[in-house]
CSV table of C-alpha atoms in Angstrom, one decimal:
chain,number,residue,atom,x,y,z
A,1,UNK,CA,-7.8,-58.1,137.3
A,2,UNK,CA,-8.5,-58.0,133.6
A,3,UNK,CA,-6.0,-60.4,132.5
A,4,UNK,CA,-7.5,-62.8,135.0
A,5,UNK,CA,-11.0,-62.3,134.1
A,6,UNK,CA,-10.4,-61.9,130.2
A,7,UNK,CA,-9.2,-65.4,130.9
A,8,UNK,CA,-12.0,-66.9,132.7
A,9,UNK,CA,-14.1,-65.9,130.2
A,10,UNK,CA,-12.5,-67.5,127.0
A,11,UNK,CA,-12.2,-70.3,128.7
A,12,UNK,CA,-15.9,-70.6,128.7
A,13,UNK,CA,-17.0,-68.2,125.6
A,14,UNK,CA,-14.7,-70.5,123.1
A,15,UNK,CA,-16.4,-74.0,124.0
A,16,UNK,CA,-19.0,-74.1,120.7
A,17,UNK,CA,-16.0,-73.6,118.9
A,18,UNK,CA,-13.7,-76.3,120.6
A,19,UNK,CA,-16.9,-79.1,120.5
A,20,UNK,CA,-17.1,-78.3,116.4
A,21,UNK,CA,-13.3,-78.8,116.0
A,22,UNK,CA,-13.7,-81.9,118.2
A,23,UNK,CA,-16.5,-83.5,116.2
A,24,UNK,CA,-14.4,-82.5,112.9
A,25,UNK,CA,-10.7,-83.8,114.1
A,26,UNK,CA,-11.5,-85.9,117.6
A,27,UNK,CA,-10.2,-85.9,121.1
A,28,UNK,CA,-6.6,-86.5,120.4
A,29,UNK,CA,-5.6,-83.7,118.0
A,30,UNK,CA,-8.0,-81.0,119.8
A,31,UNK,CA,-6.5,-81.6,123.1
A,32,UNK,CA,-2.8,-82.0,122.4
A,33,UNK,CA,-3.0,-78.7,119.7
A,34,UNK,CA,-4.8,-76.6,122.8
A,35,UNK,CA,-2.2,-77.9,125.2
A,36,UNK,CA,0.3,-77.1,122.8
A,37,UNK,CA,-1.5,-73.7,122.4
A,38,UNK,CA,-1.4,-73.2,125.8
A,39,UNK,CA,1.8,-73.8,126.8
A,40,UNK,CA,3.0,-71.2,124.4
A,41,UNK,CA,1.1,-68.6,125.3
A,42,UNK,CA,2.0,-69.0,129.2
A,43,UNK,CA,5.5,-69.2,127.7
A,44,UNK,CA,5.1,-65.9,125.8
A,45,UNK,CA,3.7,-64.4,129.2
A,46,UNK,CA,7.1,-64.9,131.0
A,47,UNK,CA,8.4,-62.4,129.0
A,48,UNK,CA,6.6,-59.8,128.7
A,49,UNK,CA,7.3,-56.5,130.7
A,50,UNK,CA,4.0,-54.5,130.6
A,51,UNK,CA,0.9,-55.5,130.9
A,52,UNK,CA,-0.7,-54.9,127.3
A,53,UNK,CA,0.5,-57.8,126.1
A,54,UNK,CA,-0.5,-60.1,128.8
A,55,UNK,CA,-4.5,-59.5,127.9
A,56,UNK,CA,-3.5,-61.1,124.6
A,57,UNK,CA,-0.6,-63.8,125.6
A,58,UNK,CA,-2.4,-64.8,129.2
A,59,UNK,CA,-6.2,-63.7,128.7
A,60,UNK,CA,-6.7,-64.6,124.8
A,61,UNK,CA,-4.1,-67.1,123.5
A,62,UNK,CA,-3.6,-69.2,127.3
A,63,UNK,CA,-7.4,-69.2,127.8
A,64,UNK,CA,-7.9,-70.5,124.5
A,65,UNK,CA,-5.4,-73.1,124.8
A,66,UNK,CA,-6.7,-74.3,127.9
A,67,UNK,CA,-10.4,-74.4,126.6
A,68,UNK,CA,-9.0,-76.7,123.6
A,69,UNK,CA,-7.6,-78.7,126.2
A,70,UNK,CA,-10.0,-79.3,129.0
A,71,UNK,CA,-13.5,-79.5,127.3
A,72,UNK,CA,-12.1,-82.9,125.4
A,73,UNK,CA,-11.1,-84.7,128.5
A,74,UNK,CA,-14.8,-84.4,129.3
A,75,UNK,CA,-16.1,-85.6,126.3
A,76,UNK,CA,-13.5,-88.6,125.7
A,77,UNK,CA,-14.6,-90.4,129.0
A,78,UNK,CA,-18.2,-91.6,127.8
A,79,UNK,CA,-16.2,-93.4,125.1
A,80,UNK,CA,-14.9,-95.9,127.5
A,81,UNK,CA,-17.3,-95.8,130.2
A,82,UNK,CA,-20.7,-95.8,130.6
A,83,UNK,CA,-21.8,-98.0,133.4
A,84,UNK,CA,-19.8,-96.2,136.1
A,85,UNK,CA,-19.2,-92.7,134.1
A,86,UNK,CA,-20.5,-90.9,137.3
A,87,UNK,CA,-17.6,-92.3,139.2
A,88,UNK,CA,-15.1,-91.5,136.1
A,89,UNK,CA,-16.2,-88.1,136.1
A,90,UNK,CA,-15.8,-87.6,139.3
A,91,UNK,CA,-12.3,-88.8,139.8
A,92,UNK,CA,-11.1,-86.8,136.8
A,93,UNK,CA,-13.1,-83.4,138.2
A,94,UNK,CA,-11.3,-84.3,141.8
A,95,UNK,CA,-7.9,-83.8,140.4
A,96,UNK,CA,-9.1,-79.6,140.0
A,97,UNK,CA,-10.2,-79.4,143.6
A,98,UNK,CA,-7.0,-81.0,144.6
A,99,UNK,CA,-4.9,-78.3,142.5
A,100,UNK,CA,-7.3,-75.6,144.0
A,101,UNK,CA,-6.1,-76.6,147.7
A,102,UNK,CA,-2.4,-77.2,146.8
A,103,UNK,CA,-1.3,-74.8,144.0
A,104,UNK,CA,-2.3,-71.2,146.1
A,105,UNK,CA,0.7,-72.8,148.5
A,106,UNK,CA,3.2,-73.4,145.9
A,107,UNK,CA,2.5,-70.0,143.8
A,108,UNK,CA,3.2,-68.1,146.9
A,109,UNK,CA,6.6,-70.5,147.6
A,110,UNK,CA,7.1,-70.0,144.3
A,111,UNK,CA,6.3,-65.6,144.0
A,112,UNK,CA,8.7,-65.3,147.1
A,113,UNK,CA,11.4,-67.6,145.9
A,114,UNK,CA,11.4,-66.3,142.3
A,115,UNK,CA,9.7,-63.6,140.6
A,116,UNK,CA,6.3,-63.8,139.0
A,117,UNK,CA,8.2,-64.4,135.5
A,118,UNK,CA,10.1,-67.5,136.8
A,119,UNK,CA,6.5,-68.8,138.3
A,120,UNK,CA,5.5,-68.8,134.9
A,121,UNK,CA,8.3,-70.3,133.6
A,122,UNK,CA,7.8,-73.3,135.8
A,123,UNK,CA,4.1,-73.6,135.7
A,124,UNK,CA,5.1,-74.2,132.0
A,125,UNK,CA,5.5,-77.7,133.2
A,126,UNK,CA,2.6,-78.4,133.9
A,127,UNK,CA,1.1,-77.6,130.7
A,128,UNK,CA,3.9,-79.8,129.0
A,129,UNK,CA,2.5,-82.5,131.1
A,130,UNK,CA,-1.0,-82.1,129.6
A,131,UNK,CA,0.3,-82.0,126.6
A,132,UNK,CA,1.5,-85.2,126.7
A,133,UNK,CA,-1.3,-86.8,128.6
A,134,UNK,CA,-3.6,-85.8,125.0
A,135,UNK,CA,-1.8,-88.3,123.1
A,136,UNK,CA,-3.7,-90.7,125.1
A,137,UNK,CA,-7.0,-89.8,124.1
A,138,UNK,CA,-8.2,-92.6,121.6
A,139,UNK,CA,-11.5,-91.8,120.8
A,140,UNK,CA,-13.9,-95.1,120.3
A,141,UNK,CA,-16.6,-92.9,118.9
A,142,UNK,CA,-15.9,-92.1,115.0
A,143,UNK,CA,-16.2,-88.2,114.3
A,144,UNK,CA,-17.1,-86.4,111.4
A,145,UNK,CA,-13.5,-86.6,109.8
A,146,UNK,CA,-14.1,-90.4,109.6
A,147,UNK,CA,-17.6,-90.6,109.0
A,148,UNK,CA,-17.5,-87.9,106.0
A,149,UNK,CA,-13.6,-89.2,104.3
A,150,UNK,CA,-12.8,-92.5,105.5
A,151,UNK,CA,-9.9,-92.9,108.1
A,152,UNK,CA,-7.5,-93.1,104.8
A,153,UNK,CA,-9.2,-90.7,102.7
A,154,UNK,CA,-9.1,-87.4,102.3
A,155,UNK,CA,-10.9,-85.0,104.6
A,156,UNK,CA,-13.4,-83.0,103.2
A,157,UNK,CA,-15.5,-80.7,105.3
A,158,UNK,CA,-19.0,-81.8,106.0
A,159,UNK,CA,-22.2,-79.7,105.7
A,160,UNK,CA,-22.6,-77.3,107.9
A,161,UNK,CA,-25.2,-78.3,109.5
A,162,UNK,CA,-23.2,-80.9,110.8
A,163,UNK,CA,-20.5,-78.3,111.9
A,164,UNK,CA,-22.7,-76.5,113.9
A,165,UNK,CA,-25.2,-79.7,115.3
A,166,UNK,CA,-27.7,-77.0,116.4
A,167,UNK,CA,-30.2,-80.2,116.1
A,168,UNK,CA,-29.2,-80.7,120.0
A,169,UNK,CA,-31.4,-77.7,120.5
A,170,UNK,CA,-34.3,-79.5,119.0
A,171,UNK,CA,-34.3,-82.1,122.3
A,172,UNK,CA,-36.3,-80.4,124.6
A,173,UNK,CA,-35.1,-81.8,127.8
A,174,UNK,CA,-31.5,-80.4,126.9
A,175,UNK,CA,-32.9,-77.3,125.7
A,176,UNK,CA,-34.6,-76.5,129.3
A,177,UNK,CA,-30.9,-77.7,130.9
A,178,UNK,CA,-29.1,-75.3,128.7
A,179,UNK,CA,-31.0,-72.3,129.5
A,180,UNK,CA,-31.7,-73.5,133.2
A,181,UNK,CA,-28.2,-73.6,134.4
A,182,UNK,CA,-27.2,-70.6,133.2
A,183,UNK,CA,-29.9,-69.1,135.0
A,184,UNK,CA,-28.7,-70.7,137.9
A,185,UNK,CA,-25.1,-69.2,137.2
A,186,UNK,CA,-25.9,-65.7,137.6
A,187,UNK,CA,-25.7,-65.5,141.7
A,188,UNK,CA,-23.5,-69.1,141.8
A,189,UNK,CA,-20.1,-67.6,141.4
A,190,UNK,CA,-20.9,-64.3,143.3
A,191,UNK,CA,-19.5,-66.0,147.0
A,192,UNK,CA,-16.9,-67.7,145.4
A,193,UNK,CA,-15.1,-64.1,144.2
A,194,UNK,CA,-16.3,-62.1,147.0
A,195,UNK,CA,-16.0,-63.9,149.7
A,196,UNK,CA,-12.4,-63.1,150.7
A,197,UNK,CA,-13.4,-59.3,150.7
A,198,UNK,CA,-16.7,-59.5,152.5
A,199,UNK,CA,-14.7,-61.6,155.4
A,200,UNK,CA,-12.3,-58.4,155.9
A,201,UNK,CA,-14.8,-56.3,155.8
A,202,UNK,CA,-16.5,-58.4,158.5
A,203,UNK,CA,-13.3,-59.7,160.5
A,204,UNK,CA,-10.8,-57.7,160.0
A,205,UNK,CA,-7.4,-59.3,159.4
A,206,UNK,CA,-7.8,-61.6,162.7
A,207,UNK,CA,-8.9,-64.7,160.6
A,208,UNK,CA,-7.1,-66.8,158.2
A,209,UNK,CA,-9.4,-65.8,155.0
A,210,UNK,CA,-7.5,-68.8,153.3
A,211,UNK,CA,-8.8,-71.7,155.3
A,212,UNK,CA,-12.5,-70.8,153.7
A,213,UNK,CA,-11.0,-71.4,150.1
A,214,UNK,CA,-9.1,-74.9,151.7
A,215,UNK,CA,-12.5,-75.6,153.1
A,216,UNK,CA,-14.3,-75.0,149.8
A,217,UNK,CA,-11.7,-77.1,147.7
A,218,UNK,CA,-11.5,-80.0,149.6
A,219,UNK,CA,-14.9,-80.4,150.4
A,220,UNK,CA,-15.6,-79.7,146.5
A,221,UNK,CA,-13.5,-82.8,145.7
A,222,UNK,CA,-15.0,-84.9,148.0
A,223,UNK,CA,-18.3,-84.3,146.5
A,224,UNK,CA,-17.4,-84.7,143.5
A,225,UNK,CA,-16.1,-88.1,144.2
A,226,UNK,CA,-19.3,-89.4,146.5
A,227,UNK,CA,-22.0,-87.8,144.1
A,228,UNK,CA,-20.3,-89.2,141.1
A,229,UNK,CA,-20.6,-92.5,142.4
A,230,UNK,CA,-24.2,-92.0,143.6
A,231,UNK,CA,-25.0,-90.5,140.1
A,232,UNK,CA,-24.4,-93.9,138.9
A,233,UNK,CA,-27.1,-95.4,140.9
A,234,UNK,CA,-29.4,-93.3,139.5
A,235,UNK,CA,-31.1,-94.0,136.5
A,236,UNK,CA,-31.2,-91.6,133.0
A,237,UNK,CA,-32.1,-88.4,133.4
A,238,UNK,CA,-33.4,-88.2,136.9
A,239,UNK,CA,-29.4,-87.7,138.0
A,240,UNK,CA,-30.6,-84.0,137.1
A,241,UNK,CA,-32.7,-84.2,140.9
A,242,UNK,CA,-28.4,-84.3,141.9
A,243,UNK,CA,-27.8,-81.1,140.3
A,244,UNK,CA,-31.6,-79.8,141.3
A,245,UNK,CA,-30.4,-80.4,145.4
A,246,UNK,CA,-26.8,-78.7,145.1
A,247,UNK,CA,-28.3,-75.8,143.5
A,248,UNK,CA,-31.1,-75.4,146.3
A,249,UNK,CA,-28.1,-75.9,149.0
A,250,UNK,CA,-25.3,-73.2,147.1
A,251,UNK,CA,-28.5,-70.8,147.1
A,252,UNK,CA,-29.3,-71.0,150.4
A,253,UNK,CA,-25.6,-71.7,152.2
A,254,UNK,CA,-25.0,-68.1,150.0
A,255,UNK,CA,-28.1,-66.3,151.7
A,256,UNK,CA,-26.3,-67.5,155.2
A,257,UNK,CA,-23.0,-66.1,154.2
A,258,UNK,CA,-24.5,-62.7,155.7
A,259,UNK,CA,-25.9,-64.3,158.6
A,260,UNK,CA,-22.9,-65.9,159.9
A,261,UNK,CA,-21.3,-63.4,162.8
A,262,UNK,CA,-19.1,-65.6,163.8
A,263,UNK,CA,-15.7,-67.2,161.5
A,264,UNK,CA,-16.6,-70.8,163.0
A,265,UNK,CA,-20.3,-70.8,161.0
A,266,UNK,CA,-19.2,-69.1,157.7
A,267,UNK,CA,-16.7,-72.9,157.9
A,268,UNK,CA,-19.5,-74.8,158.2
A,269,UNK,CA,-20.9,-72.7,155.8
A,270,UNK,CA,-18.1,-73.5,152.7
A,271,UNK,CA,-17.8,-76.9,154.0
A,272,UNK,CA,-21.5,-77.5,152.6
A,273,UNK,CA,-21.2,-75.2,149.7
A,274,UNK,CA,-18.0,-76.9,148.2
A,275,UNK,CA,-19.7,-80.4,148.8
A,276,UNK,CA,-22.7,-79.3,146.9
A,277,UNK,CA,-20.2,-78.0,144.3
A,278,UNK,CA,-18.7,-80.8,143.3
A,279,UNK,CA,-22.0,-82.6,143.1
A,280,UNK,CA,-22.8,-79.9,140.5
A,281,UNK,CA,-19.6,-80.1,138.6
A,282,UNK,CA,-19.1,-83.8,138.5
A,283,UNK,CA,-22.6,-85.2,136.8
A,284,UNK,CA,-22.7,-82.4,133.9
A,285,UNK,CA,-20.6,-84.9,131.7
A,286,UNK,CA,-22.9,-87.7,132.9
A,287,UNK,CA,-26.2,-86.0,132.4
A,288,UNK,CA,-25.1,-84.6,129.2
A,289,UNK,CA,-24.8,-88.1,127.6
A,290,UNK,CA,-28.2,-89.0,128.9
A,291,UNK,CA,-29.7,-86.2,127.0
A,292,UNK,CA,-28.4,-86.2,123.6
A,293,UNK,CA,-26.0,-89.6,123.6
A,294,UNK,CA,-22.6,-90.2,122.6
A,295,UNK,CA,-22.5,-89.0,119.3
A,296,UNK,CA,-24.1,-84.8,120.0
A,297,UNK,CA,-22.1,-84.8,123.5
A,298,UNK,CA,-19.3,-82.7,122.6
A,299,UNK,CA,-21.0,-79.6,121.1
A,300,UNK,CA,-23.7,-80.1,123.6
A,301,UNK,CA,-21.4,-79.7,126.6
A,302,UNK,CA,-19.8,-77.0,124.2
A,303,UNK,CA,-22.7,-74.8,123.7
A,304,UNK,CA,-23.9,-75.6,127.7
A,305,UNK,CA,-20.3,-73.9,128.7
A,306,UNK,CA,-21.0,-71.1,126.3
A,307,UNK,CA,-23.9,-70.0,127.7
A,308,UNK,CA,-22.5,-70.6,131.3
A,309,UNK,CA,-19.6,-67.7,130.7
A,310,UNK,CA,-22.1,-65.5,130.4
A,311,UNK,CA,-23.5,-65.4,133.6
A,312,UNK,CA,-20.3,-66.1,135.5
A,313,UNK,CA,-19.0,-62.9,132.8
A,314,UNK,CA,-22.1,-60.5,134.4
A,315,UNK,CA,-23.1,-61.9,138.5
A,316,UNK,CA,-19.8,-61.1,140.4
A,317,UNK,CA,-19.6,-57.5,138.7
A,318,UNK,CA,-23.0,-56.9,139.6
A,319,UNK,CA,-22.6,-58.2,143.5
A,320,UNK,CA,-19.3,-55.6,143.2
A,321,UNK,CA,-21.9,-52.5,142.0
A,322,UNK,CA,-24.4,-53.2,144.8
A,323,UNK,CA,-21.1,-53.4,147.1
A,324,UNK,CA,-20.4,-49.8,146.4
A,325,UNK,CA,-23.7,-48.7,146.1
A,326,UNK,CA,-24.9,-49.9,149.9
A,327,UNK,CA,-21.2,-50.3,151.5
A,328,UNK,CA,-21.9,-54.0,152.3
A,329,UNK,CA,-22.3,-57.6,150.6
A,330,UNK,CA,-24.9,-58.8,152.7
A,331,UNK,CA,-27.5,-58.0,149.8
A,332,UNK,CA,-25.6,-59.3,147.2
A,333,UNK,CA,-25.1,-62.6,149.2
A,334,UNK,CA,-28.7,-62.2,149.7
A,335,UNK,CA,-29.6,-61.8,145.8
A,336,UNK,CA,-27.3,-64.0,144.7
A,337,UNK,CA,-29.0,-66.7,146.4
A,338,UNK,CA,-32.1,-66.4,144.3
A,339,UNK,CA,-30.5,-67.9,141.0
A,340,UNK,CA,-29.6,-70.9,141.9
A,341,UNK,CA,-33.0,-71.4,143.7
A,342,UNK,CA,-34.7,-70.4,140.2
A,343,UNK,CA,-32.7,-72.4,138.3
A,344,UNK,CA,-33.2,-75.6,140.3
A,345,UNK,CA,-36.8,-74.9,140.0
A,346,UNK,CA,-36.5,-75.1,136.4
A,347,UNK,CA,-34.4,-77.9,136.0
A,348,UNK,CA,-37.1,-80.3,138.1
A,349,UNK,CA,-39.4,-81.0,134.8
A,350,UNK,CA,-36.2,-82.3,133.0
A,351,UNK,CA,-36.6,-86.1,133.7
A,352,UNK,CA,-40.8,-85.5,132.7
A,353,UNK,CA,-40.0,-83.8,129.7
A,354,UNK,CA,-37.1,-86.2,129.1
A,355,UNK,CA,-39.3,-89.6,129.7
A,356,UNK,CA,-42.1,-88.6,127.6
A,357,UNK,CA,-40.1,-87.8,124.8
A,358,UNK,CA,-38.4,-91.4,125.2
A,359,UNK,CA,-42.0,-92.7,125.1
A,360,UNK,CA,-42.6,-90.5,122.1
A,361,UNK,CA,-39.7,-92.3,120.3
A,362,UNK,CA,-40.8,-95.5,121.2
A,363,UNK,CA,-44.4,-95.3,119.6
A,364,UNK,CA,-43.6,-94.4,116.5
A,365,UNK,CA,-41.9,-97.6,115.5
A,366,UNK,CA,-45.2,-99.4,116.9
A,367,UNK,CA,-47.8,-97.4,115.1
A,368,UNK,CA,-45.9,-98.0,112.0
A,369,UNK,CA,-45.7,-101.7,113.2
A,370,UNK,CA,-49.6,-101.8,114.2
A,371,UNK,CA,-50.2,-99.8,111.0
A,372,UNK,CA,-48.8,-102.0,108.6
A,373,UNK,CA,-50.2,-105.1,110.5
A,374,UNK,CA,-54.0,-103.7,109.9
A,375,UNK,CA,-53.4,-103.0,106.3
A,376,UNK,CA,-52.2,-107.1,105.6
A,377,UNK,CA,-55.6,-107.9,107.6
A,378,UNK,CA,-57.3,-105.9,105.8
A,379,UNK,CA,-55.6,-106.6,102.4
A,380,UNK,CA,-56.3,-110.1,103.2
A,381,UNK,CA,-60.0,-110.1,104.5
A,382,UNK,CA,-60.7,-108.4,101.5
A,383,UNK,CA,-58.9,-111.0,99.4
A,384,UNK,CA,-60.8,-113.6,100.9
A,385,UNK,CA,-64.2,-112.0,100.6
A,386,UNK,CA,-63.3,-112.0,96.7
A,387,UNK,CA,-62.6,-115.7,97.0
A,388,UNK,CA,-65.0,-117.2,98.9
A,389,UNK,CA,-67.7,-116.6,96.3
A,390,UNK,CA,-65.6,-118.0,93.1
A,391,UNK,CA,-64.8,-121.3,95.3
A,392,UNK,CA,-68.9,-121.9,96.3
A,393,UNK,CA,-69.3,-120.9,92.2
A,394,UNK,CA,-66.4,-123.5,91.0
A,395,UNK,CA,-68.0,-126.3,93.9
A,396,UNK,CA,-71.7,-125.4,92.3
A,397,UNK,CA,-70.6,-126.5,89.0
């Protein structure tokens, strides 16, 4: 359970760090070096024989890997698109949920087939495949590396304040969004890793626990694809209202997870929590652009994942102490439904904050404008009160 977790975690705790190295060497090289990562450290894995090595090949050097890989794929779409980015975003976030209903069935063909080594082994595949897809990242946007050396030149390593582009933190809008969502986190994950347990506990073993985790990732792709679309409809920053909505309906479909007697409602019940999901997951790209732009997106979706491990780290743990404290889940499906409500609460004043800072912007150029235009009017008023008496002088004599 530690390998698993370690992993989780890295995935999310190393995201400052991959948004710096993509600003420094772009998409392309970040994304095919943590593939490459990656694969060798799932490679290393299947061949191990104890477990102290896996928290290092699996939990660090994977996890890493897979954080260098997956945080650019994000960041290189709102180089091509911007127009229907919600849609993009979507799509490309789909192709998780699609894995999350399909690869369960094919690690347990493979587990009985093979041994857990051999899984690995072939699992390795897929990692060779996203290695390859990274040399198709072109960025359009130049990064640092070109901006500081010239594409021919020789790199030299900016300032660091341009390493670490804390200046994100200076946009209030994205400041509230960085420190609301996290907020949100801390009961959001709680049903996803307990679920399975509370529903034995419940049940017994006379229900198929797995079709809840089908119902959550198919219905998680599906709203990732129809909310990415309507996120395009939506102008600027109010597509945070999207994420506002899903995290009122996770909160309160996990306060219902304890009222649900019967197997039938606690379906309905992941059927609208994995819509709601996917509307969550889908527009952070899009909503990230919106609030900082093209050129601060990657270490602003960096820092945004950094602070979400976190919470996703400490929640679940904390449902699992209150489990063995009480003997039941139903509080800590209770609790955990407060987060996300508190967190959608504080995410509402995003597009207020966000507009009048945009008006902000805008009125500095025109005072300057309006500023300089009363000086030349008064420059030249007063020039032409000097005149006026040296003309009625020079037409007297």
């Amino acid at each position: 359970a530690w390998v698993s977790s370690l992993s989780m975690g890295m995935v999310f705790f190393c995201s400052p760090i991959v948004s710096i190295f993509t600003d420094l060497f772009g998409c392309r090289k970040v994304a095919v070096v943590g593939a490459a990562v990656g694969l060798a450290g799932l490679l290393a894995s299947s061949f191990v024989s104890t477990i102290e090595p896996l928290y290092f090949t699996y939990g660090i050097l994977f996890a890493c890997g897979c954080s260098f890989a997956y945080q650019p794929s994000l960041v290189i779409l709102g180089h091509y698109f911007k127009k229907r980015l919600g849609l993009v975003n979507g799509i490309v976030t789909a192709g998780s949920s699609l894995f999350t209903v399909s690869l369960p069935f094919l690690l347990r063909v493979l587990l009985d087939s093979v041994d857990l080594f051999n899984t690995l082994r072939v699992l390795c595949i897929l990692m060779f495949i996203l290695f390859l897809a990274g040399f198709t990242y072109r960025p359009l946007v130049s990064n640092t590396k070109d901006k500081e050396g010239g594409k021919k030149g020789k790199f030299k390593f900016p300032p660091g304040k341009k390493i670490c582009n804390f200046s994100v933190f200076k946009v209030l809008s994205y400041r509230i969004w960085a420190f609301g969502i996290p907020a949100a986190l801390f009961g959001y994950f709680v049903p996803y890793v307990h679920l399975m347990n509370h529903v034995k506990e419940r049940f017994g073993d006379s229900v198929p626990e797995e079709v809840l985790l089908l119902c959550l990732g198919i219905t998680s792709g599906v709203g990732r694809l129809i909310f990415g679309r309507v996120a395009d409809y939506i102008p600027g920053a109010k597509k945070i209202y999207l994420q506002v909505a899903s995290f009122f309906f996770i909160g309160l479909m996990s306060m219902m997870i304890p009222l649900c007697h019967v197997f039938g409602a606690l379906i309905a019940v992941c059927l609208f929590m994995g819509l709601f999901d996917g509307c969550f997951i889908c527009i952070m790209a899009p909503i990230a652009f919106e609030l900082v732009g093209a050129q601060d997106v990657s270490q602003a979706i960096g820092f945004l994942l950094g602070l979400m491990s976190v919470p996703m780290t400490v929640g679940p743990p904390i449902a699992g102490l209150l489990h063995d404290k009480l003997g039941t889940y139903d509080v800590a499906f209770y609790l955990a439904g407060v987060p996300p409500l508190i967190g959608g609460a504080i995410l509402c004043c995003i597009p207020w904050v966000h507009e009048r800072q945009k008006l902000k912007e805008r009125a500095k150029p025109v005072d300057g404008e309006t500023t300089e235009k009363m000086l030349e009017n008064e420059s030249t008023l007063v020039s032409n009160t000097a005149e006026k008496p040296v003309r009625e002088l020079e037409s007297g004599i």
